[in-house]
Structure formats: structure tokens, C-alpha cells
mmCIF file of C-alpha atoms and ligand atoms in Angstrom:
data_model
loop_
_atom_site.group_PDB
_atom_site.id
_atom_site.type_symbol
_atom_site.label_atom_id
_atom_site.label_comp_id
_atom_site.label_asym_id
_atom_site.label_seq_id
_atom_site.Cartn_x
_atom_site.Cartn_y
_atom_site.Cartn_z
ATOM 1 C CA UNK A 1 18.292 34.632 -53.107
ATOM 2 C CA UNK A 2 19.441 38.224 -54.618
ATOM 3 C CA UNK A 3 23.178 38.711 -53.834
ATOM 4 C CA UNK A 4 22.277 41.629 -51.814
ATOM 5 C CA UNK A 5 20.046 39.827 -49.490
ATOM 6 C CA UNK A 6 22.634 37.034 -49.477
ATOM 7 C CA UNK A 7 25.476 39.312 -48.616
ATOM 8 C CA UNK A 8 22.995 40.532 -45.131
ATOM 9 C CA UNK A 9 22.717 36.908 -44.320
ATOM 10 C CA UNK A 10 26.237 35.902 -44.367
ATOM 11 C CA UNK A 11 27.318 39.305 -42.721
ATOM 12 C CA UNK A 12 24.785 40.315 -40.624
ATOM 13 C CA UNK A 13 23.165 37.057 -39.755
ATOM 14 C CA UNK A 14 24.761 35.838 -36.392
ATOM 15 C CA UNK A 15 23.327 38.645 -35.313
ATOM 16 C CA UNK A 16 19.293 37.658 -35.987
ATOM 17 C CA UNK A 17 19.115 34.639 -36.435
ATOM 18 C CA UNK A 18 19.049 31.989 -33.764
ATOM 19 C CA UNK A 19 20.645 28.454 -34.918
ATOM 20 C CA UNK A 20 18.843 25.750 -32.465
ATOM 21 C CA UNK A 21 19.338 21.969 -32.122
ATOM 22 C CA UNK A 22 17.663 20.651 -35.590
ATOM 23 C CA UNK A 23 15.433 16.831 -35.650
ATOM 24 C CA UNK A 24 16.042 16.372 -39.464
ATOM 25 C CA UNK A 25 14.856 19.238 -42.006
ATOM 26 C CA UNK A 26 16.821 22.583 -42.030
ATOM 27 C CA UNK A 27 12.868 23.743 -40.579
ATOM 28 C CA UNK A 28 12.627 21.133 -37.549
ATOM 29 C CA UNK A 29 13.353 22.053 -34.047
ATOM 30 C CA UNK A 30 15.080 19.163 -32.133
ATOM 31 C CA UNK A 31 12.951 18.696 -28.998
ATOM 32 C CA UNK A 32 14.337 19.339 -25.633
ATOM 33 C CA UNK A 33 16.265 22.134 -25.901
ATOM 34 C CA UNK A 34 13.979 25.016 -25.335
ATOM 35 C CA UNK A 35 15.000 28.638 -26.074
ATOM 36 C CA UNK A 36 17.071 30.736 -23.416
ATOM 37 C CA UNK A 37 14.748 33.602 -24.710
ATOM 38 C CA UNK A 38 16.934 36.264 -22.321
ATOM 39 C CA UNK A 39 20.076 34.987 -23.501
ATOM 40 C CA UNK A 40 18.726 35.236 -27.304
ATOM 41 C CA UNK A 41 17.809 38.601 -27.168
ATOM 42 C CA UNK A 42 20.196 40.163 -24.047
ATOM 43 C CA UNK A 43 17.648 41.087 -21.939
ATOM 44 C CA UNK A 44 14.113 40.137 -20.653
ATOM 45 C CA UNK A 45 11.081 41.398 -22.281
ATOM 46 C CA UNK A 46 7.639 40.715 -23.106
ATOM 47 C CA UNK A 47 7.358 38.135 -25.937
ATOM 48 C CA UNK A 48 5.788 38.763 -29.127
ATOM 49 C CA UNK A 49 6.002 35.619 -31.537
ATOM 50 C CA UNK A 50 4.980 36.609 -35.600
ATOM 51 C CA UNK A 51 4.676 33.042 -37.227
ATOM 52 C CA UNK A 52 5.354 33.331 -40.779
ATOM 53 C CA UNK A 53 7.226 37.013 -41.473
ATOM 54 C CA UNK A 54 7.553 36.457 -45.092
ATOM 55 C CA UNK A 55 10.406 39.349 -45.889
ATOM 56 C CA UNK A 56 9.474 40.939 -42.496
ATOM 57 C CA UNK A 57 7.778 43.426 -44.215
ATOM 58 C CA UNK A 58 5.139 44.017 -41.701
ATOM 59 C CA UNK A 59 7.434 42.697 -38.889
ATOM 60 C CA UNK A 60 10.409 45.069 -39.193
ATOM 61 C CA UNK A 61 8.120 47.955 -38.880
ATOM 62 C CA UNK A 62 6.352 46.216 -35.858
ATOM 63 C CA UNK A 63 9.024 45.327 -34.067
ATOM 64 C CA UNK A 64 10.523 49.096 -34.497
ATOM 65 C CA UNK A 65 7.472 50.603 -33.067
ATOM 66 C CA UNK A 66 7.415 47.685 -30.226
ATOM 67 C CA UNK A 67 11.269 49.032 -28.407
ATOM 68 C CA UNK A 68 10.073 47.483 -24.788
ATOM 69 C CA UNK A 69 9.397 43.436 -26.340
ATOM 70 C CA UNK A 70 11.250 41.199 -27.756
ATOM 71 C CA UNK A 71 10.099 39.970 -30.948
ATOM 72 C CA UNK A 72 10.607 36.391 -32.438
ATOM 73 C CA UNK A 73 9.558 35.326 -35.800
ATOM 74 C CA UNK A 74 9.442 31.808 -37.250
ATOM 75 C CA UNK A 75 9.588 31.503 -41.199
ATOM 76 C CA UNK A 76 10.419 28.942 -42.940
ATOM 77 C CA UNK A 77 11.764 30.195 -46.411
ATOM 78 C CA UNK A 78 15.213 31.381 -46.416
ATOM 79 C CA UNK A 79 15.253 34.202 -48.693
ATOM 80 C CA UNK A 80 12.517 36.078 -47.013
ATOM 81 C CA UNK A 81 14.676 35.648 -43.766
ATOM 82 C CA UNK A 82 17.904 37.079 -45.533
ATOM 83 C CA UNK A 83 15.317 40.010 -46.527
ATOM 84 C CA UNK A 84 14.446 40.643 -43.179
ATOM 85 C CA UNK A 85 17.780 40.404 -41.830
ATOM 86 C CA UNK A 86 18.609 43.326 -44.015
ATOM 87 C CA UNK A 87 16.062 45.467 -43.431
ATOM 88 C CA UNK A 88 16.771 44.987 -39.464
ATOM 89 C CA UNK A 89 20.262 45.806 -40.130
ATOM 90 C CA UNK A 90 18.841 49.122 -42.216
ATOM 91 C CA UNK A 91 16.787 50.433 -39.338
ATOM 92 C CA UNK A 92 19.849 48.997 -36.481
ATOM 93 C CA UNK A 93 16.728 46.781 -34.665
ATOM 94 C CA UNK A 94 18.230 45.321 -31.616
ATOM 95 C CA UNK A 95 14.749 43.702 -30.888
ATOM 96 C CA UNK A 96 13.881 40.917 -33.260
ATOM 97 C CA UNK A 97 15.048 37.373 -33.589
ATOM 98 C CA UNK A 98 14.507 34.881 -36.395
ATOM 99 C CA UNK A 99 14.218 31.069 -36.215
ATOM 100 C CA UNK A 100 13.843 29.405 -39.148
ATOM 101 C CA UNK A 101 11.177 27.237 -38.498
ATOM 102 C CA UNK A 102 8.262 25.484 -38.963
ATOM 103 C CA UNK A 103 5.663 26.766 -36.264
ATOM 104 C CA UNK A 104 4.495 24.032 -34.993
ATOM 105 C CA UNK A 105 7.818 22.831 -34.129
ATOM 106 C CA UNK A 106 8.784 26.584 -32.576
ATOM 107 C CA UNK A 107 5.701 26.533 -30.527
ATOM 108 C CA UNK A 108 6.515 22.765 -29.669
ATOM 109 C CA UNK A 109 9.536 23.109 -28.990
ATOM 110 C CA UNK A 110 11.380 26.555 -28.237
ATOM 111 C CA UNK A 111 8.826 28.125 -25.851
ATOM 112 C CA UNK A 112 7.586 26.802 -23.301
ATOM 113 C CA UNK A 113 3.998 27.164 -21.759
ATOM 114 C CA UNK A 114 2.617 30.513 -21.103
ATOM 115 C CA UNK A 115 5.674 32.368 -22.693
ATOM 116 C CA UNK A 116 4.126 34.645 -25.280
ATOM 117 C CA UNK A 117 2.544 37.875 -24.322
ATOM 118 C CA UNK A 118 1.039 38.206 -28.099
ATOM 119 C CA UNK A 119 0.715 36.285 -31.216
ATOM 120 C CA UNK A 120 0.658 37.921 -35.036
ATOM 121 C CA UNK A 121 -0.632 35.479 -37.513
ATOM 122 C CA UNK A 122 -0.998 37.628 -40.543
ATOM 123 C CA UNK A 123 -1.808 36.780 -44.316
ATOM 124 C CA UNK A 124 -1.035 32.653 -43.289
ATOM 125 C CA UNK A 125 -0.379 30.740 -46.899
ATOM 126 C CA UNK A 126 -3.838 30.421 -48.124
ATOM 127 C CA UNK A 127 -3.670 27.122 -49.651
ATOM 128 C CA UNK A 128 -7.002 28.136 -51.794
ATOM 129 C CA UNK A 129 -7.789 25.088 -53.425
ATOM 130 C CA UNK A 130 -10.514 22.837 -51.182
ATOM 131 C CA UNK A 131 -8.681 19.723 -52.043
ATOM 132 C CA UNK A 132 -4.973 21.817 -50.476
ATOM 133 C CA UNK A 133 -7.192 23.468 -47.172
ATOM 134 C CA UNK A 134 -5.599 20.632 -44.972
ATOM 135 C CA UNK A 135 -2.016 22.216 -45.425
ATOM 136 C CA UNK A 136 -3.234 25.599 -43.427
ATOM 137 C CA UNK A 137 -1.317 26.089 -40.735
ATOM 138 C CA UNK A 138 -4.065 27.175 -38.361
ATOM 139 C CA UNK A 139 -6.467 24.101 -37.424
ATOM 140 C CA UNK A 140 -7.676 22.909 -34.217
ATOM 141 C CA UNK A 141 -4.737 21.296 -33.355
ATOM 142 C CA UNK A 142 -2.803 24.526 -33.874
ATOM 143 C CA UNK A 143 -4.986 26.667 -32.064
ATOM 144 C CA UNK A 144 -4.514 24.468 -29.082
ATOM 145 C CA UNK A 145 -0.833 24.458 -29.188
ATOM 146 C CA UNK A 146 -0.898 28.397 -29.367
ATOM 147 C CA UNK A 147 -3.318 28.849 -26.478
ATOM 148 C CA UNK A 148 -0.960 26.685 -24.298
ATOM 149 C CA UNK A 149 2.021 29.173 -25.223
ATOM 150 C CA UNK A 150 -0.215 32.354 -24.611
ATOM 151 C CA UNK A 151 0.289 34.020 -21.471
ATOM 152 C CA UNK A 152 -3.308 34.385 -19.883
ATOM 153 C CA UNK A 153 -4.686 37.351 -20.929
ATOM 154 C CA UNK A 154 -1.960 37.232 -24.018
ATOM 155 C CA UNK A 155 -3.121 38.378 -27.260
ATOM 156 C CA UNK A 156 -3.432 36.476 -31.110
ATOM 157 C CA UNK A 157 -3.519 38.792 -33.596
ATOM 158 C CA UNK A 158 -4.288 37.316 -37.451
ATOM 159 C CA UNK A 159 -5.227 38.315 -40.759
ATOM 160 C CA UNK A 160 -6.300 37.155 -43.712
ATOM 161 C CA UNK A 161 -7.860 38.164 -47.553
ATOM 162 C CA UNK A 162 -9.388 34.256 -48.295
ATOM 163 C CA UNK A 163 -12.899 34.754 -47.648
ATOM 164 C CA UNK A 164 -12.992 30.641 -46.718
ATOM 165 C CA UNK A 165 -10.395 31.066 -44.408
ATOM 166 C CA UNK A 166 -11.446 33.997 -42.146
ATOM 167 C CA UNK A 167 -14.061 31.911 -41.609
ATOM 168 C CA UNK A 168 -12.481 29.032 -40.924
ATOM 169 C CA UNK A 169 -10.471 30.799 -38.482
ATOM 170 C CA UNK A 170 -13.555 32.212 -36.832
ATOM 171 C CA UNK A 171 -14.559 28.514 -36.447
ATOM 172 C CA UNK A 172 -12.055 27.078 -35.127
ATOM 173 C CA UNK A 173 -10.803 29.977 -32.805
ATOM 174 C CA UNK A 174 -14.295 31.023 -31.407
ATOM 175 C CA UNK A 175 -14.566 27.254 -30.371
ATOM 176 C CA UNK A 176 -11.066 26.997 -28.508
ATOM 177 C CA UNK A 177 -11.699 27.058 -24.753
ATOM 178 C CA UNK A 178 -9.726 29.171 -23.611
ATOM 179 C CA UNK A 179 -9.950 31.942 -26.540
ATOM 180 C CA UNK A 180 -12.146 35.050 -25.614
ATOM 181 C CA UNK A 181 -12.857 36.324 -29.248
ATOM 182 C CA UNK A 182 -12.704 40.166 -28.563
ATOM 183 C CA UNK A 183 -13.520 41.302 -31.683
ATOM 184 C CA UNK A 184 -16.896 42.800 -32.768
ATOM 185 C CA UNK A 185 -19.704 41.515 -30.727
ATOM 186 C CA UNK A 186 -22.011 41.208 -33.345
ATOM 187 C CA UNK A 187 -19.514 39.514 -36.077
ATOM 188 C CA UNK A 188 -16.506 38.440 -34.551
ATOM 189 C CA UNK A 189 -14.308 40.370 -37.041
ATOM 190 C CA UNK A 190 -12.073 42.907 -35.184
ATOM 191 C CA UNK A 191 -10.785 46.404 -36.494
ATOM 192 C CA UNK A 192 -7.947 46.804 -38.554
ATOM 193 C CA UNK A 193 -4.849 46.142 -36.242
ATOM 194 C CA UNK A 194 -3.281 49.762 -36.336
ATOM 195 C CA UNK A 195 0.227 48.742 -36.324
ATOM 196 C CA UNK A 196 -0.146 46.250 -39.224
ATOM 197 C CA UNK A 197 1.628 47.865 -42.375
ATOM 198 C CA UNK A 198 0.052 47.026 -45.763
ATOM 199 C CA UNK A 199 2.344 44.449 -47.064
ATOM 200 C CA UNK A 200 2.830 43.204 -50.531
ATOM 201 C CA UNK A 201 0.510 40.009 -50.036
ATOM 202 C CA UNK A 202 -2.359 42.223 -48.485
ATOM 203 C CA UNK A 203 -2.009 44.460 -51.385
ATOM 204 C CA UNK A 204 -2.406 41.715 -53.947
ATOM 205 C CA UNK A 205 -5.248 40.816 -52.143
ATOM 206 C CA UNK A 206 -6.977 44.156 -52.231
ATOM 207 C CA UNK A 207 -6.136 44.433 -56.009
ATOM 208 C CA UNK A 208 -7.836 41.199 -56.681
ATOM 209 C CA UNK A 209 -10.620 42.428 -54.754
ATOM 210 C CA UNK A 210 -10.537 40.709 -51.522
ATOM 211 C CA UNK A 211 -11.517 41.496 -48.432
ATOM 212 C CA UNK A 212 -9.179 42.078 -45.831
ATOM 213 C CA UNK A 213 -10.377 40.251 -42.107
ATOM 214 C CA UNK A 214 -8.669 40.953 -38.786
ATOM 215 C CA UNK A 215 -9.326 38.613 -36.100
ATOM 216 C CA UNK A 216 -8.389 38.818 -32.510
ATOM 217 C CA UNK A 217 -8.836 36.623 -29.869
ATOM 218 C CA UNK A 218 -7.266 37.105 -25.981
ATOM 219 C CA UNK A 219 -6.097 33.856 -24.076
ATOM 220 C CA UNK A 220 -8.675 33.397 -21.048
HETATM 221 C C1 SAM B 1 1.545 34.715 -47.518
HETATM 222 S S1 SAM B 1 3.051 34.880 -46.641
HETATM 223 C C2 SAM B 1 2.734 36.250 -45.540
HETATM 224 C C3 SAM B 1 3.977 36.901 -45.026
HETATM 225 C C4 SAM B 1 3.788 38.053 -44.038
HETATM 226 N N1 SAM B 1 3.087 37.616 -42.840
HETATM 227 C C5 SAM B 1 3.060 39.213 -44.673
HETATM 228 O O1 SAM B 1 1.929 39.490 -44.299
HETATM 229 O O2 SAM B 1 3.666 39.826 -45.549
HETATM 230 C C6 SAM B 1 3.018 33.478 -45.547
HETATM 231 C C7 SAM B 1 4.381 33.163 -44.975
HETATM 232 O O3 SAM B 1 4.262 32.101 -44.030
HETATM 233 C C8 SAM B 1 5.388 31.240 -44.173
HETATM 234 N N2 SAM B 1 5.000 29.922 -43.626
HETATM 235 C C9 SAM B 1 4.163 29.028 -44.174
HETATM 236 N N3 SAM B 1 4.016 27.955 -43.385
HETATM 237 C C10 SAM B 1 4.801 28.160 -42.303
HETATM 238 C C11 SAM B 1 5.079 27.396 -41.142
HETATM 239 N N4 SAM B 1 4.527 26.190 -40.947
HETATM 240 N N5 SAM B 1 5.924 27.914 -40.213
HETATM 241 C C12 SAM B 1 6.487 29.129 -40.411
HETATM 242 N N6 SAM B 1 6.268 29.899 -41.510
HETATM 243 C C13 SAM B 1 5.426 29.429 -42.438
HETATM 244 C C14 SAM B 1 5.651 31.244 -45.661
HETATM 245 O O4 SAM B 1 6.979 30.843 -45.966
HETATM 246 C C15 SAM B 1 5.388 32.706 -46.018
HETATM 247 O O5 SAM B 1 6.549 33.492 -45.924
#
């Protein structure tokens, strides 16, 4: 971690970053103590979740044009969180809160059913190697545990530059029950999500050549 980032955490911290109940690893949520989501964030809101914020690059700027929700992010590597802590501190976001967490144990766990207004997904760890594509994150049994947490009519937003994986999100999300896929008629793909700054991992992506896929899909 850079000393900088590290000085945000230990300063600025408390203020971000929520500390539940752990099961074992520093990224496990203990079960049965779900999130007092007005509590964390002093007020109630509409609930937007980000799963994997990286340095918050895309979810600092986000969150700051999103004043009226409340925005929670689970991540599970440290430094990136210290990174974001310090960029929320640089714009003086009151709105965000940071678990970190593995997903599936934040969904599991923290909110409860029908909690989340919308869902951003964006540039998941691509795990590109065939023999490594059972460590992505979103698979059927993902996809379920999001659509219970969706509000109906709630929103997923992802992207991805892994050819192999927009499709395999396509798959797995168009078959879903309860997932309306309200992109493109014709392909599935949506637009570009207008809010979505071009972070450092899209960029590499378009530099290599990739294509850039937006998906969104709208609980039923
Ligand atoms: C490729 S980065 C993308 C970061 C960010 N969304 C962006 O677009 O800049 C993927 C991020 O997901 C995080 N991640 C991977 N698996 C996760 C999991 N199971 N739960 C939460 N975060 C996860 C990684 O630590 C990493 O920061």
C-alpha cells in the first residue's frame, strides 16, 4: 500500500468503511448479522451495490453524480479500498460505504432480499485462461443470489472487455428467470452506461484491442 493511501485508511477510514461480524478470512461476512443499511450511511436511500470497485475509480465518480442513493461497494483487496477512501475524502462524499468483502458473502449475508435498487458489475477479474473460467465471480449460482437481492424492477449494470466472458454473461443472465435482458433487442448488448468513467482496466482493454460490452438486465 503507498504511504499516502495508507495514511487515508488509518485517518479517514472509520468514516467509509463498515467493519461487520467476520466467519474466518479478513473477506468473510459472519452470517446473521445483516447490515443496518440506515444506520451505515445516516439516512435512508435507494441502494446501489458496485461489487468489485477496484480503486473506486469508476465508483467515486458514480457515487458523486448519484447525491439521492446510498452507495455500497464490496472489494476485496485492501489497497484499492485505502485508494478509494482517499479519493472520497478528496471530493468530501458523504454517500458511499465500503465492505471489504467477498460478494458472495455481502450479498449472502449483509442485505437482505429485495434490498438493492441497482447493481454495477463492471470489468469483473477476467480469469482468461479456460482452465481458471471457474474462478469468475458471475455464474449461475451468482446470478441467482443477485436476483434475490434486486428490488423488482431493480437494475444490474456490468461490463466487460473478455470477448468469452460477455458471452458468458449473456448466457447465463438471459437464462435467469427473473432477469428481463433490456438491452438491444436484436443482440442483447446494451449501450454504453453513460455514467461509467473509463477506468484504467477498460483502458488497457481498449489498448489491447478489446471490445468493450455493456450488459443490462432489470429484475422482473
Ligand atoms: C478488474 S478489477 C475492476 C475494478 C473496477 N470495477 C474498475 O472497473 O476499475 C476487478 C476487481 O474486483 C475485485 N474482486 C474480485 N473478486 C471479488 C469478489 N469475489 N468480491 C469482491 N470483489 C472482488 C478485485 O479485487 C478487483 O479490484
Amino acid at each position: 500500500m503507498r504511504a499516502q493511501h495508507l495514511r487515508a485508511w488509518e485517518r479517514l477510514g472509520h468514516r467509509y468503511v463498515l467493519e461487520p461480524p467476520r466467519r474466518a478470512s479478513s473477506t468473510s461476512i459472519a452470517p446473521g448479522h445483516p447490515l443496518d443499511v440506515v444506520s451505515a450511511f445516516g439516512r435512508s436511500a435507494p441502494l446501489i451495490v458496485e461489487i468489485g470497485s477496484g480503486t473506486g475509480e469508476s465508483l467515486v465518480a458514480m457515487a458523486a453524480a448519484r447525491p439521492e442513493s446510498n452507495v455500497l461497494a464490496f472489494e476485496v483487496y485492501l489497497p484499492g479500498i485505502a485508494r478509494t477512501v482517499a479519493r472520497l475524502h478528496e471530493l468530501s462524499l458523504q454517500n458511499v460505504r465500503l465492505v471489504q468483502a467477498d460478494a458472495v458473502d455481502g450479498l449472502s449475508h449483509l442485505l437482505g432480499p429485495e434490498s438493492i435498487e441497482e447493481l454495477w458489475t463492471f470489468f469483473p477479474d477476467p480469469w482468461p485462461k479456460a482452465r481458471h473460467h471457474k474462478r469468475r465471480l458471475v455464474d449461475r449460482a451468482f446470478a441467482d443470489l443477485t436476483v434475490s437481492r434486486l428490488r423488482v424492477q431493480g437494475s444490474w449494470r456490468l461490463a466487460t472487455d473478455w470477448a468469452d466472458y460477455a458471452e458468458q454473461l449473456h448466457e447465463v443472465l438471459d437464462a435467469a428467470q427473473d432477469l428481463e435482458n433490456v438491452g438491444d433487442p436484436k443482440t442483447g448488448w446494451s449501450q454504453r452506461f453513460v455514467d461509467r468513467p473509463v477506468t484504467r482496466f477498460e483502458q488497457r482493454g481498449i489498448d489491447a484491442g478489446r471490445t468493450v460490452r455493456d450488459l443490462h438486465y432489470r429484475r422482473r
